[in-house]
Each structure stands twice: as C-alpha cells, then as structure tokens.
Short mmCIF file of N, CA and C in Angstrom, two decimals:
data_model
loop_
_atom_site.label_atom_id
_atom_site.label_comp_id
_atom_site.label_asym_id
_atom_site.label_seq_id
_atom_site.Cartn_x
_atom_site.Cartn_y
_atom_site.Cartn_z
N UNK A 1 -15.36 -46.45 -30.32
CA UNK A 1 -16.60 -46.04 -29.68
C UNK A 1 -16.63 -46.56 -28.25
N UNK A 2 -17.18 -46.01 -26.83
CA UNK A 2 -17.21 -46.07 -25.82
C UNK A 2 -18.78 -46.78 -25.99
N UNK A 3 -18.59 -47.99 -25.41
CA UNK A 3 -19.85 -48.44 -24.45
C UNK A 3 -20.41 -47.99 -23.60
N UNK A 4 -21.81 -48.44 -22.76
CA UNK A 4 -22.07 -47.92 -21.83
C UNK A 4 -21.82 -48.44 -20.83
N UNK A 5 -21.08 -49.71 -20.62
CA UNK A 5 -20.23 -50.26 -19.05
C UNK A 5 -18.89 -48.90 -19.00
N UNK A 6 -18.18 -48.66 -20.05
CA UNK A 6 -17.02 -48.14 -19.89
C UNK A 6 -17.17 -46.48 -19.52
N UNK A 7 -18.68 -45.89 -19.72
CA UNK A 7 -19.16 -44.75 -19.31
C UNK A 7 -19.31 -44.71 -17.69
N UNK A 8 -20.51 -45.68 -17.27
CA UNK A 8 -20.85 -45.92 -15.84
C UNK A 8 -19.27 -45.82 -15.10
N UNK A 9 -18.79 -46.50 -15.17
CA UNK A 9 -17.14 -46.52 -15.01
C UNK A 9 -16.39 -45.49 -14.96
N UNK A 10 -16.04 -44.57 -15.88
CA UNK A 10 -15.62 -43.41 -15.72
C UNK A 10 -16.58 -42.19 -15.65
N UNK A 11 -17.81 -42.41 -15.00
CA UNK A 11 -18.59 -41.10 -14.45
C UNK A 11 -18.00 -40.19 -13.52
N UNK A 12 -16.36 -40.97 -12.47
CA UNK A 12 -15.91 -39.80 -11.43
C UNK A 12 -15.25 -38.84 -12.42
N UNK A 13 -14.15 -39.74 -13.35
CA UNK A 13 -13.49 -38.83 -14.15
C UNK A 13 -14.16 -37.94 -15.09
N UNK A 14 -15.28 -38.38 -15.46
CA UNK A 14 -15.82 -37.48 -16.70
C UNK A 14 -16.48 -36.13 -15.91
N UNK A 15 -16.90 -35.94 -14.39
CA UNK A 15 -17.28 -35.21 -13.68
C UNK A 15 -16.59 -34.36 -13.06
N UNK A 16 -15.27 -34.75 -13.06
CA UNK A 16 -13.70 -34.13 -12.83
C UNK A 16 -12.79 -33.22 -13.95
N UNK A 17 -13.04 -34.00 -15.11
CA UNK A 17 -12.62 -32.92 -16.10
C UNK A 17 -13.42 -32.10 -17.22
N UNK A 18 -14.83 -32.46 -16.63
CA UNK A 18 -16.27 -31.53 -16.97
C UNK A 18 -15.65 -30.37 -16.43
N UNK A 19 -15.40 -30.07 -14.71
CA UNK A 19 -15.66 -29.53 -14.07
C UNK A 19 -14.29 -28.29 -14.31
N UNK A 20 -13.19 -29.35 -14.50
CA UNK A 20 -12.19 -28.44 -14.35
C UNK A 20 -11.87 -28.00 -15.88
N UNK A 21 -12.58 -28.28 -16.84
CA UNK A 21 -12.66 -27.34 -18.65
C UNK A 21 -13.43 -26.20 -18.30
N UNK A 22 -14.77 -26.34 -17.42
CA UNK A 22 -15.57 -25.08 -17.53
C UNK A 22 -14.62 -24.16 -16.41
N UNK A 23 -14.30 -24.46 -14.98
CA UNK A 23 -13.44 -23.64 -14.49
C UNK A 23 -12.17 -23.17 -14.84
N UNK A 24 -11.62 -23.83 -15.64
CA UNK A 24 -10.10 -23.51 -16.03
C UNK A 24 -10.40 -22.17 -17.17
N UNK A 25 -11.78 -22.97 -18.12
CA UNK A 25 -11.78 -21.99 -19.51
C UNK A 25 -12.20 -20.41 -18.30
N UNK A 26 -12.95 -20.25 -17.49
CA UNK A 26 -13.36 -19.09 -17.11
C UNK A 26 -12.28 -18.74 -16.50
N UNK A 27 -11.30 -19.11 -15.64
CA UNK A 27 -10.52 -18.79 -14.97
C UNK A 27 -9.27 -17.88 -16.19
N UNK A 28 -8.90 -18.87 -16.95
CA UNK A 28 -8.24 -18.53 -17.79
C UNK A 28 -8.53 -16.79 -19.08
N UNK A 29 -10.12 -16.88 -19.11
CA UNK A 29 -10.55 -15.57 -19.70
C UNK A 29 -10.30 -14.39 -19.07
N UNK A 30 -10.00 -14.74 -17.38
CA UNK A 30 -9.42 -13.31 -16.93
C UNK A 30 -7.93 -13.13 -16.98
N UNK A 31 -6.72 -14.24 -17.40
CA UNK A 31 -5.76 -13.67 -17.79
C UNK A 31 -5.31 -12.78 -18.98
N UNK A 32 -6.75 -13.40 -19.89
CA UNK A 32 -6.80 -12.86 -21.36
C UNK A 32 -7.37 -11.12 -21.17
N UNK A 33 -7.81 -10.87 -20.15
CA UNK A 33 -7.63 -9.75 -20.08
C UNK A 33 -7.09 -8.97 -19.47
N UNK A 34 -6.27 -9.49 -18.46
CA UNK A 34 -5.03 -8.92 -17.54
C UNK A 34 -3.70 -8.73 -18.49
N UNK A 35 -3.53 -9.87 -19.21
CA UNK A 35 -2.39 -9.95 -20.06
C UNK A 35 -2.92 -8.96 -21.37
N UNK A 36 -3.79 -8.65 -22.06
CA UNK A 36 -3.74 -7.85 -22.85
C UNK A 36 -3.99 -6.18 -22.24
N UNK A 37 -4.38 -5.80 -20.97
CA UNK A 37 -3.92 -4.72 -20.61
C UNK A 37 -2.31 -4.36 -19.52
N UNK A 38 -1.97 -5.69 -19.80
CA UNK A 38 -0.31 -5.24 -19.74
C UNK A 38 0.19 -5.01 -20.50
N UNK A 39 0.06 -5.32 -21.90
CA UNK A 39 0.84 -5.07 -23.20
C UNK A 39 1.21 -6.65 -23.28
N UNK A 40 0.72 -7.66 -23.05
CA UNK A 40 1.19 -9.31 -23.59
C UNK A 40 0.13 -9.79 -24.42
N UNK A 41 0.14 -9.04 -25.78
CA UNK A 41 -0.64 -9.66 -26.69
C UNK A 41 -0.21 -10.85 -26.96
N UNK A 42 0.39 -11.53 -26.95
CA UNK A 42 1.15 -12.88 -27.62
C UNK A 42 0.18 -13.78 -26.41
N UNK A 43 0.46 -13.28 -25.16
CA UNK A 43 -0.32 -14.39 -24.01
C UNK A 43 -1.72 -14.36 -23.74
N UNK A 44 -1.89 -12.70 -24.61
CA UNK A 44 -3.63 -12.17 -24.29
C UNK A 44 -4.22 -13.50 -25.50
N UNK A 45 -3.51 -13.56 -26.44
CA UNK A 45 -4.30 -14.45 -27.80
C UNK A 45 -4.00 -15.87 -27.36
N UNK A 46 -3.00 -16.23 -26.65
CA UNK A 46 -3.07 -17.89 -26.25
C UNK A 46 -4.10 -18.32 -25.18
N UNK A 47 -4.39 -17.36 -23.93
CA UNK A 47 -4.87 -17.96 -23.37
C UNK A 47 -6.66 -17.66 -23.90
N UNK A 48 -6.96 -16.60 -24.73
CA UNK A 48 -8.34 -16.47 -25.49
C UNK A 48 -7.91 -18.08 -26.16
N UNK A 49 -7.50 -18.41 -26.98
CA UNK A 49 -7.72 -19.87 -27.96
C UNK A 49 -7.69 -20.66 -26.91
N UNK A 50 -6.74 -21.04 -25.87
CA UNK A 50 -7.14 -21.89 -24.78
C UNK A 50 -8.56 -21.87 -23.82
N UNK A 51 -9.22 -20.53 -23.72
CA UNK A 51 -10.41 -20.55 -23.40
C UNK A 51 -11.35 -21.22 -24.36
N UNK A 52 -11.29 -20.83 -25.24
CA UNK A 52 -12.26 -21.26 -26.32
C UNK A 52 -12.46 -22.65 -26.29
N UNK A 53 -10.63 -23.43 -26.46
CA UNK A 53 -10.28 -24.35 -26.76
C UNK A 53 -11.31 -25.52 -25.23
N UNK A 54 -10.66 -24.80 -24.48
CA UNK A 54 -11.46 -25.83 -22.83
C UNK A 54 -13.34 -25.67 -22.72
N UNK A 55 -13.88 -24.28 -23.10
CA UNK A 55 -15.12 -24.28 -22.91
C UNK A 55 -15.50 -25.16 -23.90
N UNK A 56 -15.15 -25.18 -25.22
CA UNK A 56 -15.77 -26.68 -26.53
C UNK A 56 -15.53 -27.75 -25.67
N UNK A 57 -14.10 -28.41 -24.91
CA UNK A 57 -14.03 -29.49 -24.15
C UNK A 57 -14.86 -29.95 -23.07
N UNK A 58 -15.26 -28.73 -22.58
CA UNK A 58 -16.44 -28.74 -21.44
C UNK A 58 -18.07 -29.57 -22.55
N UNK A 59 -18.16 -28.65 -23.04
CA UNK A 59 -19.29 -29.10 -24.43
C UNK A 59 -19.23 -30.20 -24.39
N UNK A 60 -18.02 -31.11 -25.37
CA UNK A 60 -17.35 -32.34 -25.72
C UNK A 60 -17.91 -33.09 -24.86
N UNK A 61 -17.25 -32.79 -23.62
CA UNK A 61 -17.37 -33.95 -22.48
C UNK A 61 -18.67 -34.45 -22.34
N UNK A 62 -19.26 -33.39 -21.87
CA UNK A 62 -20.71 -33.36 -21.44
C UNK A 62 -21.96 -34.08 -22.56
N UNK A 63 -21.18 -33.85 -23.90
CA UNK A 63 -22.17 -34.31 -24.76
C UNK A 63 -21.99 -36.00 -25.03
N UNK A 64 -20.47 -36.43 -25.10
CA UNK A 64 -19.62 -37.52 -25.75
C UNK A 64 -19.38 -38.44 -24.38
N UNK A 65 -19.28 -37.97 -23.02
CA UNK A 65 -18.76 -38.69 -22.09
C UNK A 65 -18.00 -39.27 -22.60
N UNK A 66 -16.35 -39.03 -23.74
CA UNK A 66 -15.51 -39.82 -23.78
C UNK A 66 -14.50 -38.76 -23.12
N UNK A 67 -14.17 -39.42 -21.92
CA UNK A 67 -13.27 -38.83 -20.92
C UNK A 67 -11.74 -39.12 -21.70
N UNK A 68 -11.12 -40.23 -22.30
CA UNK A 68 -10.17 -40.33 -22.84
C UNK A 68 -9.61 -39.41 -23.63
N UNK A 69 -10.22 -39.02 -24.32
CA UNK A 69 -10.63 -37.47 -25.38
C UNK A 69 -10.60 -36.34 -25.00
N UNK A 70 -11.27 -36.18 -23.80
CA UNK A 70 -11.04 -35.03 -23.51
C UNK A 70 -9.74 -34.44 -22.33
N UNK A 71 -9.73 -35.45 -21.91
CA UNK A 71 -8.01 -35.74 -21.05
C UNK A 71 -7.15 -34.79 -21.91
N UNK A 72 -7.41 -35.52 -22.85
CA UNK A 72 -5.86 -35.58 -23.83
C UNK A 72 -6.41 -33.89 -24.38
N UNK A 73 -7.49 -33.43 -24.87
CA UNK A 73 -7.81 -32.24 -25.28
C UNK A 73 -7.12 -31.33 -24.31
N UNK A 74 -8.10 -31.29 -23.16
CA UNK A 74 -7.23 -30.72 -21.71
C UNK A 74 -5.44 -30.56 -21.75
N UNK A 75 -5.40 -31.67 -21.59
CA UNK A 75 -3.95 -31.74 -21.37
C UNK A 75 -2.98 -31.12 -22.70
N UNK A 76 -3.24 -31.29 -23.96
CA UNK A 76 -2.45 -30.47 -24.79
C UNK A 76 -3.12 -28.93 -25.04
N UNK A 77 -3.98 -28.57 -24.60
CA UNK A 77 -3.79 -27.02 -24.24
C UNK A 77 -3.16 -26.56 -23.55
N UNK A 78 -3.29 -27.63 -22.05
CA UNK A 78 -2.53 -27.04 -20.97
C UNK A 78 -1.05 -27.11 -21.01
N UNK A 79 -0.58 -28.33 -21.50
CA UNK A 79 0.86 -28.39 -22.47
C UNK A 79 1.19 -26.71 -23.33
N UNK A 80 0.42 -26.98 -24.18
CA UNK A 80 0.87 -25.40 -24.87
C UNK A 80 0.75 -24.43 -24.46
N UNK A 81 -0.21 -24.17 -23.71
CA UNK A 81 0.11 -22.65 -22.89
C UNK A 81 1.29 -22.68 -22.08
N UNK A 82 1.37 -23.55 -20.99
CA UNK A 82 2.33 -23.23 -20.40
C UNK A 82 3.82 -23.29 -20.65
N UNK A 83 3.94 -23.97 -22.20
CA UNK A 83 5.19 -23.65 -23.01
C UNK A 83 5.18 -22.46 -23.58
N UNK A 84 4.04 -21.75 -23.82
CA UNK A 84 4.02 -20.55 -24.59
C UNK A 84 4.35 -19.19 -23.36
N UNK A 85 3.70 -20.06 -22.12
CA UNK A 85 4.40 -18.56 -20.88
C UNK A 85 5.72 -18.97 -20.86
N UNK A 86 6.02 -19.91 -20.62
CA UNK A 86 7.36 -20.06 -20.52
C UNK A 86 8.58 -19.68 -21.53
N UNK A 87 8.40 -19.54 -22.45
CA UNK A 87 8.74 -18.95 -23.84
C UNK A 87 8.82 -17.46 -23.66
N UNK A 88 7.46 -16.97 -23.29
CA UNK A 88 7.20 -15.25 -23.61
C UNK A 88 7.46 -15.19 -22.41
N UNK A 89 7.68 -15.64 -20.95
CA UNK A 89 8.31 -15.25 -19.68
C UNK A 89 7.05 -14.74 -19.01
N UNK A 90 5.83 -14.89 -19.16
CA UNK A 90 4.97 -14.19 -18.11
C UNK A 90 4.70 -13.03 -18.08
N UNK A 91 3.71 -13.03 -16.67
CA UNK A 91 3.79 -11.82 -15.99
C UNK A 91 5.24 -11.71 -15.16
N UNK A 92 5.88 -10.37 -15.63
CA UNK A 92 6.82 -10.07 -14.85
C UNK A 92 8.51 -11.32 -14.97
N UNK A 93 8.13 -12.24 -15.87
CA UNK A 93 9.08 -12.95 -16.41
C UNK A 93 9.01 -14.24 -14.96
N UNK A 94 8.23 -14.47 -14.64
CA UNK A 94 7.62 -15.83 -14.03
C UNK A 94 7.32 -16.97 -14.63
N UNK A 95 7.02 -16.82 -15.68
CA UNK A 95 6.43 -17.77 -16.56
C UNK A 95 7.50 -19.43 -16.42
N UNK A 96 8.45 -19.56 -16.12
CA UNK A 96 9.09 -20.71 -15.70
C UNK A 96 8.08 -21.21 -14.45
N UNK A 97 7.91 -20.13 -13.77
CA UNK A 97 7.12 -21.19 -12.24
C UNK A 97 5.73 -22.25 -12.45
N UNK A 98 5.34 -21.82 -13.60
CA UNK A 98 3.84 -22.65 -13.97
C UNK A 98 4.35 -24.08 -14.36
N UNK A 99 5.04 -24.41 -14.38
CA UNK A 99 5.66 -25.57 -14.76
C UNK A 99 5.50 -26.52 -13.89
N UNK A 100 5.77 -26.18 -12.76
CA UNK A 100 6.38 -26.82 -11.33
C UNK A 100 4.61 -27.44 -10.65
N UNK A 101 3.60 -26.21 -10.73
CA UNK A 101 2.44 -26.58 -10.36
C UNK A 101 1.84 -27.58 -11.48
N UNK A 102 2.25 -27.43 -12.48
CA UNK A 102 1.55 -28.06 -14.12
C UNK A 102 1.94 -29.36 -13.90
N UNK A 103 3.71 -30.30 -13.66
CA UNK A 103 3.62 -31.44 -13.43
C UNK A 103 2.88 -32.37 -12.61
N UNK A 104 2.41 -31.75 -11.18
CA UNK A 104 1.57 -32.21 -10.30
C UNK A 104 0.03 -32.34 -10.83
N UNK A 105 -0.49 -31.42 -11.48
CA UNK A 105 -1.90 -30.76 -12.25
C UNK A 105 -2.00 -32.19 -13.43
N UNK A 106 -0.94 -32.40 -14.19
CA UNK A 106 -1.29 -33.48 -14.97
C UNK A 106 -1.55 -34.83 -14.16
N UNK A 107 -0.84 -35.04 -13.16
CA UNK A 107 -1.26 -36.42 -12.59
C UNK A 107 -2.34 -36.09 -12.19
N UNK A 108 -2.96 -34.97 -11.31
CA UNK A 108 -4.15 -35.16 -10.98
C UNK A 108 -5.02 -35.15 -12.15
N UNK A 109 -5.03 -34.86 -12.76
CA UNK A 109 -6.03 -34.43 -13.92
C UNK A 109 -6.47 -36.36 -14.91
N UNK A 110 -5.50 -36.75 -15.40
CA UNK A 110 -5.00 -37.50 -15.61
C UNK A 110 -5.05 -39.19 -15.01
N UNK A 111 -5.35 -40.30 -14.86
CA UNK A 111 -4.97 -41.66 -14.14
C UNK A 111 -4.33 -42.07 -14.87
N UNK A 112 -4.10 -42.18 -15.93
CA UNK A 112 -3.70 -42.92 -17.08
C UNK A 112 -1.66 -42.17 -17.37
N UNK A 113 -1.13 -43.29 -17.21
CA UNK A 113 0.44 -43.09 -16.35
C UNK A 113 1.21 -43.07 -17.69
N UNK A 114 0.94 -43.58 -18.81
CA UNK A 114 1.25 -43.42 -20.42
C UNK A 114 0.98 -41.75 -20.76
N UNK A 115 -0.18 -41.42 -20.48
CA UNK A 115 -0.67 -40.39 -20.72
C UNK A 115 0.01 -38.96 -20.36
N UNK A 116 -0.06 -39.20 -18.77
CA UNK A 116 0.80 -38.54 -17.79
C UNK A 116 2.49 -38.55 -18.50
N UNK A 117 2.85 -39.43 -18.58
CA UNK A 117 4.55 -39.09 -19.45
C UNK A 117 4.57 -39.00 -20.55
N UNK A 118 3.75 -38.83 -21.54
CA UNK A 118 3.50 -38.50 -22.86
C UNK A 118 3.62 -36.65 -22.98
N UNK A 119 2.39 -36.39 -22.01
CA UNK A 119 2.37 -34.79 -22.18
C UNK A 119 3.57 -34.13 -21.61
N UNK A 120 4.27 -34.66 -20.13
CA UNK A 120 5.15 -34.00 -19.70
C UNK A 120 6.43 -34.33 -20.38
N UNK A 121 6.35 -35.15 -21.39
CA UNK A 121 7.75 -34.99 -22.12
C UNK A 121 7.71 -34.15 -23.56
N UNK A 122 6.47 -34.06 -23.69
CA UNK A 122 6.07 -32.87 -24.97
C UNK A 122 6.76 -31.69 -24.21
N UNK A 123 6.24 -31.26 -23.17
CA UNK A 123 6.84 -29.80 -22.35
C UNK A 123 7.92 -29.92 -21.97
N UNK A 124 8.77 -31.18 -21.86
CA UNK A 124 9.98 -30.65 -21.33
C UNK A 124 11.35 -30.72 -22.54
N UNK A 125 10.46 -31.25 -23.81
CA UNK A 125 11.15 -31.13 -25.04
C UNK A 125 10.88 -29.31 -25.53
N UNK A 126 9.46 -29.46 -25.51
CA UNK A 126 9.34 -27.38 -25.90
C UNK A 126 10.26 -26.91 -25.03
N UNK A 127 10.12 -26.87 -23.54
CA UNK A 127 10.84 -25.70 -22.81
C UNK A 127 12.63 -25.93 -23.19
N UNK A 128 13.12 -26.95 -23.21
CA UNK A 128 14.45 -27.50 -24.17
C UNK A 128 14.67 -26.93 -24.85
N UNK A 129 13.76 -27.17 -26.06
CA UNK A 129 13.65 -27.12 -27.51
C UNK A 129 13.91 -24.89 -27.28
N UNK A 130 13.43 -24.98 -26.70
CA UNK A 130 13.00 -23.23 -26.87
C UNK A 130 14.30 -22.90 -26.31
N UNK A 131 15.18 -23.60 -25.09
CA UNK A 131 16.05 -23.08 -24.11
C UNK A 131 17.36 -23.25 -25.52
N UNK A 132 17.30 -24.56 -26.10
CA UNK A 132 18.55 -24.49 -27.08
C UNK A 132 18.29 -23.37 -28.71
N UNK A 133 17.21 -22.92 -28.68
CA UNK A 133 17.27 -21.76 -29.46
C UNK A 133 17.06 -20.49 -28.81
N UNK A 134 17.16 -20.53 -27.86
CA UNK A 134 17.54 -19.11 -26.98
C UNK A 134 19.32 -19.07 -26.84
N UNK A 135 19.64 -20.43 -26.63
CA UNK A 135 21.50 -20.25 -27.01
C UNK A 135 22.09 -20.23 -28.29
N UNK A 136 20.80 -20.66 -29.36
CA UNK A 136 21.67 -20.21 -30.77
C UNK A 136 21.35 -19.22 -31.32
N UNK A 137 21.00 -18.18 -30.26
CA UNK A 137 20.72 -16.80 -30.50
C UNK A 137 19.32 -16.54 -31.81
N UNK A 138 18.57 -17.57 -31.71
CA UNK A 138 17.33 -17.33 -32.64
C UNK A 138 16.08 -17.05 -31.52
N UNK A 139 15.91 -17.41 -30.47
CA UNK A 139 14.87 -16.76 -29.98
C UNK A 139 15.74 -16.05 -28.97
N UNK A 140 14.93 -14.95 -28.08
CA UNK A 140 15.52 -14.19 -27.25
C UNK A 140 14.13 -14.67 -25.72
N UNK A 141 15.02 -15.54 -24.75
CA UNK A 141 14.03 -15.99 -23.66
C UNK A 141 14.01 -14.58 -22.56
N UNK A 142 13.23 -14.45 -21.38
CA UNK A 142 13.35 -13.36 -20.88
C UNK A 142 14.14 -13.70 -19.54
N UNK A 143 14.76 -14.72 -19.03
CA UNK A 143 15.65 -15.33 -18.40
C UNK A 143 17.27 -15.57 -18.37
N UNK A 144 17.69 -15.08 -17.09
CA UNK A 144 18.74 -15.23 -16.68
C UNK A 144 19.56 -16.28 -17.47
N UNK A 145 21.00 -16.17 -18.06
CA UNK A 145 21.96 -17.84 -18.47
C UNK A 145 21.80 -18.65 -17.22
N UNK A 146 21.79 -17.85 -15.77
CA UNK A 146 22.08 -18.64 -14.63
C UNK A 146 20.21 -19.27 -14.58
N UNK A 147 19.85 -18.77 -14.62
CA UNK A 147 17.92 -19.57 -14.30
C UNK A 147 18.12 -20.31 -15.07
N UNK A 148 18.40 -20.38 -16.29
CA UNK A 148 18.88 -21.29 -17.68
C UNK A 148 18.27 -22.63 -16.93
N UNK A 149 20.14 -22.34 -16.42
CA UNK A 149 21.26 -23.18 -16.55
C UNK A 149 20.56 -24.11 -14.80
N UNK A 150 19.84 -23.21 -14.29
CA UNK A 150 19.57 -24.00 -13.08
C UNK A 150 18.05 -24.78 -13.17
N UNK A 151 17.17 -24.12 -14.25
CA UNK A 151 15.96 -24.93 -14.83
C UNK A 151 16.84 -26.54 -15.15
N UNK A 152 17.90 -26.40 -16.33
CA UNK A 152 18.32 -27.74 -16.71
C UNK A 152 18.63 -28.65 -16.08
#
C-alpha cells in the first residue's frame, strides 16, 4: 500500500503517465481504425485491447495514484504492441522502426532504471524470440534475411 508522503512525492510522475494513458489510448484508437481498413486485422485487434488496456490505466491512475503500477501497466502494453508490429511488419512492413522511438519512450516514461531494463529486455527477447522462429521456418516475418541480419 502507498502512503500519503510517497503520493505527494510522485504527483509529477503520476501527472505524466495520467496524461500520456489517456493520450496514447486515444491516439492509438485511430490506428485501430486505419489498420482495420487496410486489411491488418491482427494490428486492428491489438491496438483496440491496448486502447482499452491504457484508457482503464488512465482510470487506475487517477483513482489509485499508484504510479508504480501503472508504469509497469503502460509499459507492458507498450512492450506488446510493439512486438506484435514488429512481428506482423506494420504499415507497409515498417513495423521494425517503432522500436528505435520505443527504447527512448521507456526511459522517458519510466525513472526507475530496473524497470527501464526489465521491459526492454522482454522486447528484445520477443523481437529475437520471433527473428529465430522466422529462421526455423515456423513463423513467416515480413522482412528482408539482410534487415534480419542488420536489426541483430
């Protein structure tokens, strides 16, 4: 349970990832409909559960002020989506580039430096994890051997 010294205390952060659950979840509802009138149902249904998933966190926050909680909520959505574009390749088979903005996005998001290398080694085990079953011919990635091989 959070006290109320340890609230007063983290009022910047809890006002920071208030802010960026309600903008991310809205932001994110218009890929859910860009991606399902391209034909990317697989990304139209992740980023709908990731909306869902950030507007409850917005809720959470606002009700619980436990910023620790909702960090980590935040951060493993944002973990799984962007393993799941990276997987299904995007729009237009981009989906590797969200990565690059996402490592920077967790430190800001984030103070807590345990935290910060916790999530980015979850994603760089999925995008792995996914790249060595794209070479044992069980998934099919939408990427070049050479992008592969130059991601690694």
């Amino acid at each position: 349970m959070i006290n109320n010294k340890e609230i007063v205390t983290q009022e910047p952060q809890v006002a920071i990832i208030t802010a960026f659950s309600l903008i991310t979840g809205l932001f994110l509802s218009a890929f859910v409909i860009i991606y399902y009138f391209s034909g990317h149902l697989i990304l139209s249904l992740a980023h709908a559960i990731s909306t869902i998933i950030l507007i409850g966190n917005y809720w959470f926050v606002k009700t619980t002020k436990n910023y620790k909680r909702s960090v980590n909520i935040f951060l493993s959505v944002g973990t799984a989506l962007i393993a799941i574009v990276f997987v299904e390749g995007g729009y237009d088979n981009t989906g590797y580039l969200w990565i690059y903005p996402y490592i920077v996005f967790v430190f800001f998001i984030s103070d807590n430096l345990k935290t910060n290398i916790f999530w980015l080694a979850v994603l760089f085990l999925l995008c792995c994890g996914s790249i060595i079953l794209n070479s044992l011919g069980i998934i099919q990635l939408p990427y070049s051997a050479n992008l592969l091989l130059q991601l690694g």
